[in-house]
Amino acid sequence: MSFVASSSSLVFTTHRRGQRRLTERKTTRSSSSEKERTKVRALSEAHKSFLGRWFRDASKNENVFEYLEAHDMDGNRSTATYVQVWETTTDETTNKSLGEGEFTVRTVSSTGTKRKLSYPLGEFVEKYEGESNIFGPGPGEVHRKATWDASSRTHEVTSITQLGFESTTRTTDESGDWMTCVRRFRKKDGSVDVQCTEHFERVSRKEFSS
């Protein structure tokens, strides 16, 4: 009888330990999920102010015609319909948000522009095929750097290209309804240093999902 009781006690103890381990695993998963939710909630208002669909108001352009011509492009493209959609970049493997200051931008225009670019924070290399008015002969690659300052609502990308130096600095106003985009191009030989400003109005606060 004592042997059976001892055996029963042993089985009971093992089962309880198994329960405890299972509970611990569940707690870990719950904690991990909570961290993911917290990470999403942690996006600043500055970051959120960039998200959505933006339409360029060509009537507010400043020196855009000259900027395009400095790249041997038709200056009349400055009046073209130009739309951008800003999203928070997601990891391609897990489909989870990469977080604060990480953006993916989709651009379409009435002149045929159609592209999707992601801007990871820090230095990165972007490869391109064919001829590029902005980057130079292709195929080639561009060394770029993206920075983010939530306090001033500023996202900036600098690029070292075959043609020279490019910078694109974007800021949103306090209302989150307007984005200002300042582009600067300095030619490698120093013969050109031109800057332009574009103004975009946010027409939708929803992220592009298709």
Short mmCIF file of C-alpha atoms in Angstrom, two decimals:
data_model
loop_
_atom_site.label_atom_id
_atom_site.label_comp_id
_atom_site.label_asym_id
_atom_site.label_seq_id
_atom_site.Cartn_x
_atom_site.Cartn_y
_atom_site.Cartn_z
CA MET A 1 0.00 0.00 0.00
CA SER A 2 2.81 2.37 0.88
CA PHE A 3 4.50 1.64 -2.45
CA VAL A 4 1.34 2.57 -4.36
CA ALA A 5 0.94 5.76 -2.36
CA SER A 6 4.53 6.70 -3.01
CA SER A 7 4.11 5.99 -6.71
CA SER A 8 0.91 8.02 -6.82
CA SER A 9 2.66 10.88 -5.11
CA LEU A 10 5.48 10.72 -7.62
CA VAL A 11 3.08 10.88 -10.56
CA PHE A 12 1.23 13.78 -9.01
CA THR A 13 4.43 15.73 -8.41
CA THR A 14 5.63 15.21 -11.98
CA HIS A 15 2.28 16.37 -13.32
CA ARG A 16 2.37 19.50 -11.19
CA ARG A 17 5.86 20.34 -12.37
CA GLY A 18 4.70 19.92 -15.94
CA GLN A 19 1.84 22.29 -15.27
CA ARG A 20 4.20 24.85 -13.82
CA ARG A 21 6.49 24.69 -16.84
CA LEU A 22 3.52 25.06 -19.19
CA THR A 23 2.28 28.05 -17.21
CA GLU A 24 5.72 29.62 -17.41
CA ARG A 25 5.80 29.20 -21.19
CA LYS A 26 2.37 30.74 -21.52
CA THR A 27 3.45 33.67 -19.36
CA THR A 28 6.52 34.19 -21.54
CA ARG A 29 4.44 34.22 -24.72
CA SER A 30 1.99 36.66 -23.16
CA SER A 31 4.83 38.93 -22.09
CA SER A 32 6.35 38.78 -25.57
CA SER A 33 3.02 39.67 -27.18
CA GLU A 34 2.62 42.56 -24.78
CA LYS A 35 6.05 43.87 -25.75
CA GLU A 36 5.06 43.78 -29.43
CA ARG A 37 1.85 45.69 -28.69
CA THR A 38 3.79 48.21 -26.60
CA LYS A 39 6.28 48.65 -29.45
CA VAL A 40 3.46 49.50 -31.86
CA ARG A 41 1.86 51.88 -29.36
CA ALA A 42 5.23 53.52 -28.77
CA LEU A 43 5.31 55.16 -32.22
CA SER A 44 5.54 58.88 -31.62
CA GLU A 45 3.01 61.41 -32.86
CA ALA A 46 5.81 62.76 -35.04
CA HIS A 47 6.19 59.38 -36.76
CA LYS A 48 2.43 59.03 -37.19
CA SER A 49 2.30 62.50 -38.75
CA PHE A 50 4.20 61.11 -41.77
CA LEU A 51 1.86 58.18 -42.41
CA GLY A 52 -0.75 58.24 -45.13
CA ARG A 53 -1.27 59.53 -48.65
CA TRP A 54 0.28 62.85 -49.72
CA PHE A 55 -0.48 64.96 -52.79
CA ARG A 56 2.02 67.56 -54.05
CA ASP A 57 0.57 71.03 -54.45
CA ALA A 58 2.52 72.23 -57.50
CA SER A 59 1.20 75.76 -57.06
CA LYS A 60 3.43 76.05 -53.99
CA ASN A 61 6.63 74.79 -55.70
CA GLU A 62 9.79 76.76 -55.06
CA ASN A 63 12.62 76.37 -57.60
CA VAL A 64 11.53 72.84 -58.56
CA PHE A 65 11.77 73.65 -62.29
CA GLU A 66 15.44 74.66 -61.86
CA TYR A 67 16.21 71.62 -59.72
CA LEU A 68 14.91 69.27 -62.42
CA GLU A 69 16.81 71.05 -65.19
CA ALA A 70 20.02 70.76 -63.14
CA HIS A 71 19.55 66.99 -63.53
CA ASP A 72 18.97 67.29 -67.29
CA MET A 73 15.27 66.59 -66.77
CA ASP A 74 12.28 68.39 -68.27
CA GLY A 75 11.50 71.24 -65.89
CA ASN A 76 7.84 71.05 -66.85
CA ARG A 77 7.61 67.85 -64.80
CA SER A 78 7.45 70.17 -61.81
CA THR A 79 3.72 70.64 -62.46
CA ALA A 80 2.96 66.92 -62.84
CA THR A 81 0.61 65.11 -60.48
CA TYR A 82 2.85 63.58 -57.81
CA VAL A 83 1.55 61.36 -55.01
CA GLN A 84 3.37 59.60 -52.18
CA VAL A 85 2.15 57.06 -49.63
CA TRP A 86 4.14 56.73 -46.42
CA GLU A 87 4.01 53.55 -44.34
CA THR A 88 5.88 52.18 -41.34
CA THR A 89 8.37 49.65 -42.73
CA THR A 90 7.66 46.04 -41.80
CA ASP A 91 10.01 43.08 -41.59
CA GLU A 92 9.53 40.95 -44.73
CA THR A 93 9.95 37.71 -42.74
CA THR A 94 7.76 38.41 -39.71
CA ASN A 95 5.56 41.17 -41.18
CA LYS A 96 6.07 43.12 -37.95
CA SER A 97 6.64 46.86 -37.76
CA LEU A 98 10.30 47.92 -37.55
CA GLY A 99 9.28 50.89 -35.46
CA GLU A 100 10.06 54.55 -34.97
CA GLY A 101 11.56 56.46 -37.91
CA GLU A 102 11.51 53.47 -40.30
CA PHE A 103 9.53 54.35 -43.43
CA THR A 104 8.62 52.81 -46.76
CA VAL A 105 7.47 55.29 -49.43
CA ARG A 106 5.46 54.52 -52.56
CA THR A 107 5.53 57.17 -55.29
CA VAL A 108 3.44 57.55 -58.45
CA SER A 109 3.21 60.47 -60.86
CA SER A 110 1.46 61.44 -64.07
CA THR A 111 4.84 61.33 -65.87
CA GLY A 112 5.15 57.57 -65.30
CA THR A 113 7.05 57.42 -62.02
CA LYS A 114 6.17 54.31 -60.03
CA ARG A 115 8.48 53.14 -57.26
CA LYS A 116 8.62 51.77 -53.75
CA LEU A 117 11.60 52.58 -51.52
CA SER A 118 12.40 51.74 -47.90
CA TYR A 119 14.62 53.97 -45.79
CA PRO A 120 16.33 52.05 -42.98
CA LEU A 121 17.84 54.32 -40.36
CA GLY A 122 21.60 54.74 -40.69
CA GLU A 123 23.81 54.05 -43.69
CA PHE A 124 22.71 51.74 -46.48
CA VAL A 125 23.42 51.00 -50.14
CA GLU A 126 20.70 51.25 -52.79
CA LYS A 127 21.21 49.52 -56.12
CA TYR A 128 19.53 50.62 -59.34
CA GLU A 129 19.26 49.45 -62.94
CA GLY A 130 19.48 51.54 -66.10
CA GLU A 131 20.10 55.25 -66.48
CA SER A 132 19.11 57.53 -63.60
CA ASN A 133 18.85 61.30 -63.92
CA ILE A 134 19.31 61.59 -60.16
CA PHE A 135 22.01 58.97 -59.56
CA GLY A 136 23.84 58.70 -62.90
CA PRO A 137 24.59 55.91 -65.40
CA GLY A 138 23.52 52.42 -64.43
CA PRO A 139 23.45 49.80 -63.33
CA GLY A 140 25.00 51.23 -60.22
CA GLU A 141 24.65 51.78 -56.50
CA VAL A 142 24.24 54.76 -54.22
CA HIS A 143 25.54 55.16 -50.69
CA ARG A 144 22.77 56.69 -48.61
CA LYS A 145 22.04 57.62 -45.02
CA ALA A 146 18.66 58.15 -43.37
CA THR A 147 18.18 60.04 -40.11
CA TRP A 148 15.11 60.76 -38.02
CA ASP A 149 14.46 63.45 -35.40
CA ALA A 150 11.06 63.13 -33.74
CA SER A 151 11.47 66.38 -31.78
CA SER A 152 11.50 68.43 -35.00
CA ARG A 153 9.41 65.99 -37.09
CA THR A 154 12.27 65.69 -39.56
CA HIS A 155 13.26 62.80 -41.84
CA GLU A 156 16.38 63.28 -43.94
CA VAL A 157 18.11 61.16 -46.56
CA THR A 158 21.55 62.05 -47.91
CA SER A 159 23.09 60.37 -50.96
CA ILE A 160 26.54 60.22 -52.51
CA THR A 161 26.03 59.58 -56.23
CA GLN A 162 28.12 59.47 -59.38
CA LEU A 163 26.87 62.98 -60.10
CA GLY A 164 27.49 64.54 -56.70
CA PHE A 165 25.68 64.99 -53.39
CA GLU A 166 21.92 64.88 -52.81
CA SER A 167 19.89 65.57 -49.70
CA THR A 168 16.14 65.32 -49.16
CA THR A 169 14.77 66.76 -45.92
CA ARG A 170 11.11 66.31 -45.05
CA THR A 171 9.21 67.84 -42.14
CA THR A 172 5.54 67.87 -41.14
CA ASP A 173 3.72 70.74 -39.48
CA GLU A 174 2.00 70.54 -36.09
CA SER A 175 -1.36 69.79 -37.66
CA GLY A 176 0.04 66.83 -39.59
CA ASP A 177 -1.75 68.10 -42.70
CA TRP A 178 1.29 69.45 -44.56
CA MET A 179 4.72 68.08 -45.39
CA THR A 180 7.57 70.25 -46.64
CA CYS A 181 10.23 68.58 -48.77
CA VAL A 182 13.52 70.40 -49.36
CA ARG A 183 15.85 68.87 -51.97
CA ARG A 184 19.43 69.96 -52.57
CA PHE A 185 21.84 68.90 -55.31
CA ARG A 186 25.53 69.75 -55.44
CA LYS A 187 27.32 68.59 -58.57
CA LYS A 188 30.61 66.77 -58.05
CA ASP A 189 32.65 69.36 -59.96
CA GLY A 190 31.11 72.22 -57.96
CA SER A 191 29.48 73.82 -61.00
CA VAL A 192 25.93 73.37 -59.65
CA ASP A 193 24.42 73.88 -56.19
CA VAL A 194 20.65 74.06 -56.38
CA GLN A 195 17.87 73.73 -53.83
CA CYS A 196 14.11 73.42 -54.21
CA THR A 197 11.08 73.10 -51.94
CA GLU A 198 7.92 71.08 -52.50
CA HIS A 199 4.75 71.17 -50.39
CA PHE A 200 2.55 68.10 -49.91
CA GLU A 201 -0.96 67.98 -48.47
CA ARG A 202 -2.07 64.84 -46.64
CA VAL A 203 -5.26 63.63 -48.29
CA SER A 204 -5.58 60.41 -46.30
CA ARG A 205 -4.24 59.35 -42.91
CA LYS A 206 -4.64 55.66 -43.71
CA GLU A 207 -1.57 53.64 -44.62
CA PHE A 208 -1.51 52.09 -48.08
CA SER A 209 -2.20 48.36 -47.75
CA SER A 210 -2.39 46.98 -51.28
#
